[in-house]
Protein backbone atom coordinates (compact mmCIF):
# COMPACT_ATOMS: atom_id res chain seq x y z
CA MET A 1 21.40 22.84 55.24
CA ALA A 2 18.12 23.58 53.45
CA ARG A 3 20.07 24.87 50.45
CA ARG A 4 22.25 21.75 50.41
CA ARG A 5 19.17 19.49 50.50
CA GLU A 6 17.65 21.44 47.59
CA ILE A 7 20.80 21.07 45.52
CA LEU A 8 21.00 17.35 46.36
CA THR A 9 17.35 16.84 45.35
CA LEU A 10 17.88 18.63 42.05
CA GLY A 11 20.98 16.56 41.42
CA LEU A 12 19.14 13.30 42.02
CA ALA A 13 16.34 14.41 39.67
CA THR A 14 18.88 15.24 36.98
CA VAL A 15 20.45 11.79 37.30
CA ALA A 16 17.07 10.04 37.40
CA ALA A 17 15.65 11.66 34.21
CA PRO A 18 18.12 10.10 31.74
CA ALA A 19 17.80 6.73 33.48
CA PHE A 20 14.01 6.83 33.01
CA ALA A 21 14.36 7.88 29.36
CA GLN A 22 16.82 5.09 28.67
CA SER A 23 14.49 2.50 30.19
CA ALA A 24 11.63 3.46 27.85
CA LYS A 25 10.80 0.53 25.57
CA PRO A 26 11.61 1.15 21.87
CA ILE A 27 8.74 0.84 19.43
CA ARG A 28 9.02 -2.11 17.07
CA LEU A 29 7.73 -1.24 13.58
CA ILE A 30 7.30 -4.42 11.55
CA VAL A 31 7.51 -4.24 7.77
CA PRO A 32 6.06 -7.52 6.43
CA TYR A 33 8.09 -7.34 3.23
CA PRO A 34 11.80 -7.47 2.30
CA PRO A 35 14.13 -4.45 2.71
CA GLY A 36 14.36 -1.89 -0.07
CA GLY A 37 10.73 -1.74 -1.14
CA PRO A 38 8.43 1.29 -0.84
CA LEU A 39 7.00 0.20 2.53
CA ASP A 40 10.47 -0.32 3.95
CA ILE A 41 11.79 3.00 2.63
CA VAL A 42 8.86 4.97 4.03
CA ALA A 43 8.88 3.08 7.34
CA ARG A 44 12.53 4.00 7.94
CA ALA A 45 11.92 7.63 7.04
CA LEU A 46 8.97 7.75 9.46
CA ALA A 47 10.96 6.07 12.22
CA ASP A 48 13.61 8.75 11.96
CA LYS A 49 11.06 11.58 11.84
CA VAL A 50 9.09 10.56 14.97
CA ARG A 51 12.15 10.00 17.16
CA ASP A 52 11.65 13.25 19.08
CA SER A 53 7.99 12.57 19.85
CA LEU A 54 7.96 8.79 20.30
CA GLY A 55 11.55 7.87 21.07
CA THR A 56 13.39 5.06 19.30
CA VAL A 57 11.47 3.23 16.58
CA VAL A 58 13.18 0.07 15.32
CA VAL A 59 12.16 -1.15 11.86
CA GLU A 60 12.13 -4.95 11.49
CA ASN A 61 11.59 -6.69 8.15
CA LYS A 62 9.56 -9.88 8.57
CA PRO A 63 8.62 -11.03 5.06
CA GLY A 64 6.76 -14.21 4.23
CA ALA A 65 3.38 -15.58 3.11
CA GLY A 66 2.53 -12.48 1.10
CA GLY A 67 2.94 -10.23 4.14
CA ASN A 68 0.86 -12.42 6.45
CA LEU A 69 3.80 -13.49 8.60
CA GLY A 70 4.80 -9.99 9.68
CA ALA A 71 1.21 -8.82 10.09
CA ASP A 72 0.47 -11.81 12.32
CA LEU A 73 3.40 -10.97 14.59
CA ALA A 74 1.85 -7.57 15.23
CA ALA A 75 -1.65 -8.99 15.68
CA LYS A 76 -0.39 -11.29 18.44
CA ALA A 77 1.81 -8.68 20.19
CA ALA A 78 0.92 -7.06 23.51
CA PRO A 79 -1.51 -4.13 22.98
CA ASP A 80 0.73 -1.57 24.64
CA GLY A 81 1.99 0.42 21.65
CA SER A 82 5.42 -1.21 21.62
CA THR A 83 4.71 -3.21 18.43
CA ILE A 84 3.04 -1.86 15.29
CA VAL A 85 3.02 -2.95 11.66
CA MET A 86 3.09 -1.29 8.28
CA GLY A 87 0.13 -3.12 6.80
CA ALA A 88 -0.95 -2.83 3.19
CA VAL A 89 -3.75 -3.50 0.76
CA ALA A 90 -2.47 -7.08 0.48
CA THR A 91 -2.30 -7.89 4.19
CA HIS A 92 -5.58 -6.22 5.14
CA ALA A 93 -7.84 -6.36 2.08
CA ILE A 94 -6.65 -8.91 -0.50
CA ASN A 95 -5.07 -11.78 1.44
CA PRO A 96 -8.12 -12.48 3.62
CA TRP A 97 -9.96 -13.57 0.47
CA LEU A 98 -6.96 -14.92 -1.46
CA TYR A 99 -5.51 -17.31 1.14
CA THR A 100 -7.41 -20.45 2.09
CA LYS A 101 -6.16 -20.16 5.68
CA MET A 102 -5.29 -16.89 7.42
CA PRO A 103 -3.43 -16.62 10.75
CA TYR A 104 -5.34 -13.46 11.72
CA ASP A 105 -8.57 -11.58 11.11
CA ALA A 106 -7.69 -8.42 9.18
CA LEU A 107 -10.43 -6.36 10.82
CA ARG A 108 -10.87 -7.79 14.33
CA ASP A 109 -7.22 -8.42 15.25
CA PHE A 110 -5.85 -4.92 14.62
CA THR A 111 -6.25 -1.32 15.72
CA PRO A 112 -5.94 1.03 12.71
CA ILE A 113 -3.68 3.99 13.54
CA THR A 114 -3.35 5.99 10.32
CA GLY A 115 -3.06 5.61 6.60
CA VAL A 116 0.45 6.34 5.35
CA ALA A 117 0.51 6.53 1.55
CA GLN A 118 -1.11 5.40 -1.66
CA VAL A 119 0.47 4.67 -5.03
CA PRO A 120 -1.64 4.57 -8.20
CA ASN A 121 -1.51 1.70 -10.61
CA VAL A 122 -1.48 2.52 -14.29
CA LEU A 123 -2.91 0.84 -17.37
CA VAL A 124 0.00 0.58 -19.80
CA MET A 125 0.29 -0.90 -23.29
CA ASN A 126 3.09 -1.96 -25.52
CA PRO A 127 3.26 1.02 -27.96
CA GLU A 128 3.60 -1.18 -31.04
CA ALA A 129 0.56 -3.23 -30.03
CA ALA A 130 -1.42 -0.06 -29.27
CA ASP A 131 -0.60 1.44 -32.68
CA LYS A 132 -1.38 -1.80 -34.49
CA LEU A 133 -4.79 -2.03 -32.78
CA GLY A 134 -5.53 1.70 -33.07
CA VAL A 135 -5.80 2.09 -29.30
CA LYS A 136 -5.11 5.61 -28.02
CA SER A 137 -7.48 5.71 -25.05
CA VAL A 138 -9.37 3.54 -22.60
CA ALA A 139 -12.49 3.96 -24.74
CA ASP A 140 -10.57 2.64 -27.76
CA LEU A 141 -9.35 -0.33 -25.70
CA VAL A 142 -12.84 -1.22 -24.51
CA ALA A 143 -14.29 -0.89 -28.01
CA TYR A 144 -11.62 -3.19 -29.47
CA ALA A 145 -12.02 -5.73 -26.66
CA LYS A 146 -15.79 -5.89 -27.16
CA LYS A 147 -15.41 -6.47 -30.89
CA ASN A 148 -12.60 -9.00 -30.40
CA PRO A 149 -13.30 -11.01 -27.22
CA GLY A 150 -10.31 -13.01 -26.03
CA LYS A 151 -7.85 -11.52 -28.53
CA LEU A 152 -6.28 -9.17 -25.97
CA ASN A 153 -4.12 -10.45 -23.15
CA TYR A 154 -2.62 -8.83 -20.10
CA GLY A 155 0.22 -9.82 -17.81
CA SER A 156 0.59 -9.62 -14.05
CA GLY A 157 2.98 -10.55 -11.26
CA GLY A 158 0.93 -13.65 -10.52
CA ASN A 159 -2.51 -14.90 -9.57
CA GLY A 160 -3.98 -12.67 -6.87
CA SER A 161 -1.44 -9.89 -7.46
CA ALA A 162 -2.52 -6.25 -7.60
CA GLY A 163 -2.11 -6.23 -11.39
CA HIS A 164 -4.19 -9.37 -11.78
CA LEU A 165 -7.04 -8.05 -9.62
CA ALA A 166 -7.01 -4.67 -11.36
CA GLY A 167 -7.38 -6.50 -14.66
CA GLU A 168 -10.26 -8.60 -13.37
CA MET A 169 -12.04 -5.52 -12.04
CA PHE A 170 -11.56 -3.80 -15.41
CA LYS A 171 -12.96 -6.81 -17.29
CA ALA A 172 -15.98 -7.03 -15.01
CA GLN A 173 -16.87 -3.35 -15.11
CA ALA A 174 -16.16 -2.82 -18.81
CA GLY A 175 -17.92 -6.04 -19.80
CA VAL A 176 -14.98 -7.39 -21.81
CA PHE A 177 -12.91 -10.57 -21.84
CA MET A 178 -9.10 -10.52 -21.94
CA VAL A 179 -6.76 -13.44 -21.29
CA HIS A 180 -4.74 -13.19 -18.08
CA ILE A 181 -1.11 -14.36 -18.24
CA PRO A 182 0.50 -14.62 -14.78
CA TYR A 183 4.26 -14.27 -14.35
CA ALA A 184 6.54 -14.96 -11.41
CA GLY A 185 6.66 -11.37 -10.20
CA ALA A 186 6.02 -7.83 -11.39
CA ASN A 187 9.40 -7.43 -13.11
CA PRO A 188 9.01 -10.46 -15.42
CA ALA A 189 5.49 -9.23 -16.24
CA GLN A 190 6.83 -5.84 -17.24
CA LEU A 191 9.58 -7.41 -19.34
CA ALA A 192 6.94 -9.48 -21.13
CA LEU A 193 5.02 -6.30 -21.94
CA LEU A 194 8.14 -4.49 -23.15
CA SER A 195 9.01 -7.39 -25.46
CA GLY A 196 5.50 -7.60 -26.87
CA GLN A 197 4.59 -10.97 -25.36
CA VAL A 198 1.49 -9.38 -23.81
CA ASP A 199 -0.61 -6.43 -24.94
CA LEU A 200 -1.14 -4.56 -21.70
CA ASN A 201 -0.56 -4.57 -17.94
CA PHE A 202 -2.00 -2.88 -14.88
CA ASP A 203 1.35 -1.91 -13.36
CA ASN A 204 2.50 0.07 -10.35
CA LEU A 205 3.05 3.69 -11.45
CA ALA A 206 6.41 3.97 -9.72
CA ALA A 207 7.65 0.78 -11.41
CA ALA A 208 6.40 1.77 -14.85
CA SER A 209 7.24 5.49 -14.83
CA ALA A 210 10.78 5.24 -16.23
CA ASN A 211 9.64 3.22 -19.26
CA ILE A 212 6.65 5.50 -19.76
CA LYS A 213 8.93 8.54 -19.86
CA ALA A 214 11.29 6.74 -22.25
CA GLY A 215 8.41 5.94 -24.61
CA LYS A 216 8.82 2.20 -24.15
CA LEU A 217 5.38 1.92 -22.55
CA ARG A 218 2.23 3.90 -23.33
CA ALA A 219 0.20 5.00 -20.32
CA LEU A 220 -3.53 5.04 -21.07
CA ALA A 221 -4.88 5.89 -17.63
CA LEU A 222 -4.46 5.64 -13.87
CA THR A 223 -6.55 3.16 -11.93
CA THR A 224 -7.42 5.56 -9.08
CA ALA A 225 -10.70 7.45 -8.80
CA LYS A 226 -8.90 10.80 -8.93
CA ARG A 227 -5.84 12.00 -10.83
CA SER A 228 -2.50 11.89 -9.09
CA ALA A 229 -0.70 15.07 -8.10
CA THR A 230 2.52 13.43 -9.30
CA VAL A 231 1.24 13.06 -12.90
CA PRO A 232 -1.76 15.43 -13.14
CA GLU A 233 -1.84 15.24 -16.93
CA LEU A 234 -2.63 11.51 -16.90
CA ARG A 235 -6.35 10.71 -17.01
CA THR A 236 -8.03 8.03 -14.91
CA ILE A 237 -9.96 4.98 -16.08
CA ALA A 238 -12.96 6.38 -14.19
CA GLU A 239 -12.92 9.46 -16.45
CA SER A 240 -13.90 7.20 -19.34
CA GLY A 241 -17.37 7.22 -17.83
CA GLY A 242 -20.10 4.68 -18.33
CA ALA A 243 -19.64 1.41 -16.49
CA LEU A 244 -16.09 2.42 -15.59
CA ALA A 245 -17.10 5.66 -13.83
CA GLY A 246 -16.57 4.14 -10.38
CA PHE A 247 -13.30 2.35 -11.19
CA ASP A 248 -10.86 2.73 -8.28
CA ILE A 249 -8.04 0.38 -7.36
CA HIS A 250 -4.63 1.28 -6.01
CA THR A 251 -1.79 0.21 -3.74
CA TRP A 252 -1.91 1.63 -0.21
CA PHE A 253 -0.23 1.07 3.11
CA GLY A 254 -0.77 2.23 6.68
CA LEU A 255 0.01 1.65 10.34
CA PHE A 256 -1.79 -0.82 12.59
CA GLY A 257 -1.39 -1.90 16.20
CA PRO A 258 -2.79 -5.03 17.87
CA ALA A 259 -6.48 -5.16 18.77
CA ARG A 260 -7.50 -3.50 22.05
CA LEU A 261 -4.77 -0.88 21.80
CA PRO A 262 -5.74 1.79 24.39
CA ALA A 263 -7.31 4.92 22.90
CA ASP A 264 -4.72 7.26 24.42
CA VAL A 265 -1.86 5.17 23.00
CA THR A 266 -3.55 5.03 19.59
CA MET A 267 -3.99 8.80 19.54
CA LYS A 268 -0.40 9.44 20.61
CA LEU A 269 0.88 7.26 17.77
CA ASN A 270 -1.57 8.79 15.32
CA LYS A 271 -0.56 12.35 16.17
CA ALA A 272 3.16 11.65 15.82
CA PHE A 273 2.91 9.82 12.49
CA VAL A 274 0.35 12.16 10.90
CA GLU A 275 2.54 15.15 11.76
CA ALA A 276 5.54 13.34 10.28
CA LEU A 277 3.65 12.62 7.05
CA ALA A 278 2.80 16.31 6.75
CA SER A 279 6.46 17.34 6.96
CA PRO A 280 8.28 18.56 3.83
CA GLU A 281 10.89 15.81 4.23
CA LEU A 282 8.34 12.98 4.15
CA LYS A 283 6.36 14.55 1.33
CA ALA A 284 9.55 14.78 -0.71
CA ARG A 285 10.44 11.16 0.05
CA LEU A 286 6.98 9.97 -0.96
CA ALA A 287 7.14 12.03 -4.16
CA THR A 288 10.24 10.12 -5.26
CA LEU A 289 8.11 6.96 -5.04
CA LEU A 290 5.24 8.69 -6.90
CA ALA A 291 3.20 8.15 -3.73
CA GLU A 292 0.83 10.52 -1.99
CA PRO A 293 0.47 10.80 1.81
CA MET A 294 -2.81 9.64 3.31
CA GLY A 295 -2.52 10.56 6.97
CA SER A 296 -5.91 10.29 8.67
CA SER A 297 -7.69 9.78 11.96
CA PRO A 298 -7.85 6.21 13.31
CA GLU A 299 -11.62 6.20 12.72
CA ALA A 300 -11.32 7.34 9.10
CA PHE A 301 -8.57 4.81 8.41
CA ALA A 302 -10.62 2.01 10.00
CA ALA A 303 -13.59 2.86 7.75
CA PHE A 304 -11.31 2.96 4.70
CA VAL A 305 -9.79 -0.47 5.49
CA LYS A 306 -13.24 -2.00 6.03
CA ALA A 307 -14.46 -0.64 2.68
CA GLU A 308 -11.34 -1.98 0.91
CA ASN A 309 -11.88 -5.37 2.54
CA VAL A 310 -15.44 -5.50 1.22
CA LYS A 311 -14.34 -4.35 -2.25
CA TYR A 312 -11.63 -6.98 -2.63
CA GLU A 313 -13.90 -9.80 -1.45
CA LYS A 314 -15.87 -9.33 -4.66
CA VAL A 315 -12.80 -8.84 -6.85
CA VAL A 316 -10.84 -11.85 -5.54
CA LYS A 317 -13.85 -14.16 -5.69
CA ALA A 318 -14.61 -13.04 -9.25
CA SER A 319 -11.00 -13.72 -10.27
CA GLY A 320 -11.06 -17.25 -8.92
CA ALA A 321 -7.54 -16.78 -7.51
CA LYS A 322 -6.61 -18.85 -4.44
CA VAL A 323 -3.44 -19.52 -2.46
CA GLU A 324 -3.37 -22.70 -0.39
């Protein structure tokens, strides 16, 4: 009888385990941008990689209001780890100063979990314009701009876009004036540069790389403080020295939960995603996007986001860009 009771108990435990596993709530990973972009691609790769440690992670695209819509959904979710968001430099550093009204506080309403990746921007010129002006380096560009204020122009994907703000930061630090020409998106801005309608752009490296390799665009320098492992031969604007020595602006994205996310839940999520980012598969996926992993502790990521928020307050206000 004792043996039969032991077998029955083991049998019930075996039946109960799958039932418990199946009842576990899937994690909802919100991507506040449309499908197919870098954030979406990386989010889906991460969701697949953490399945063994976290269970099912469902990626949901919730675009709108420059990323604010999706970020706000996460900010207002229950702080139990079942809803997280792939935030970005726009949602957590630029938009708070760009939008007249924000549905959330970028610092108070979230729990930073880990950085995910960063992608450099690159200062590119139309080759014909560069040759005509005798510009072969950032130093040449600054020298020409100082001698010819207002004669250079640069394009961007719109007022308040990453390219626009990079240009404004460059103008402020270099002490030059260039005319900003906003376009309805990054692609039209790049087409304008390729056709010679504008002289230069501060473009996303991944978006510009094909035309750089084909010789249709000339890369002068990266906008990050350090060189990128994906293009180690390309200098940075900061390497020009002088007033530009501290130049550092780039696209980044990372994971956030709602405010008051319990410490143990935060650490569980952090461990799973940081380990995934360190895997060969994720490194290879990021490399195809010319992105570098930036897995970190929650504390380090929180400090990074706060510093970016402070940095972009100055840049956005100096640009005069506003979205009602």
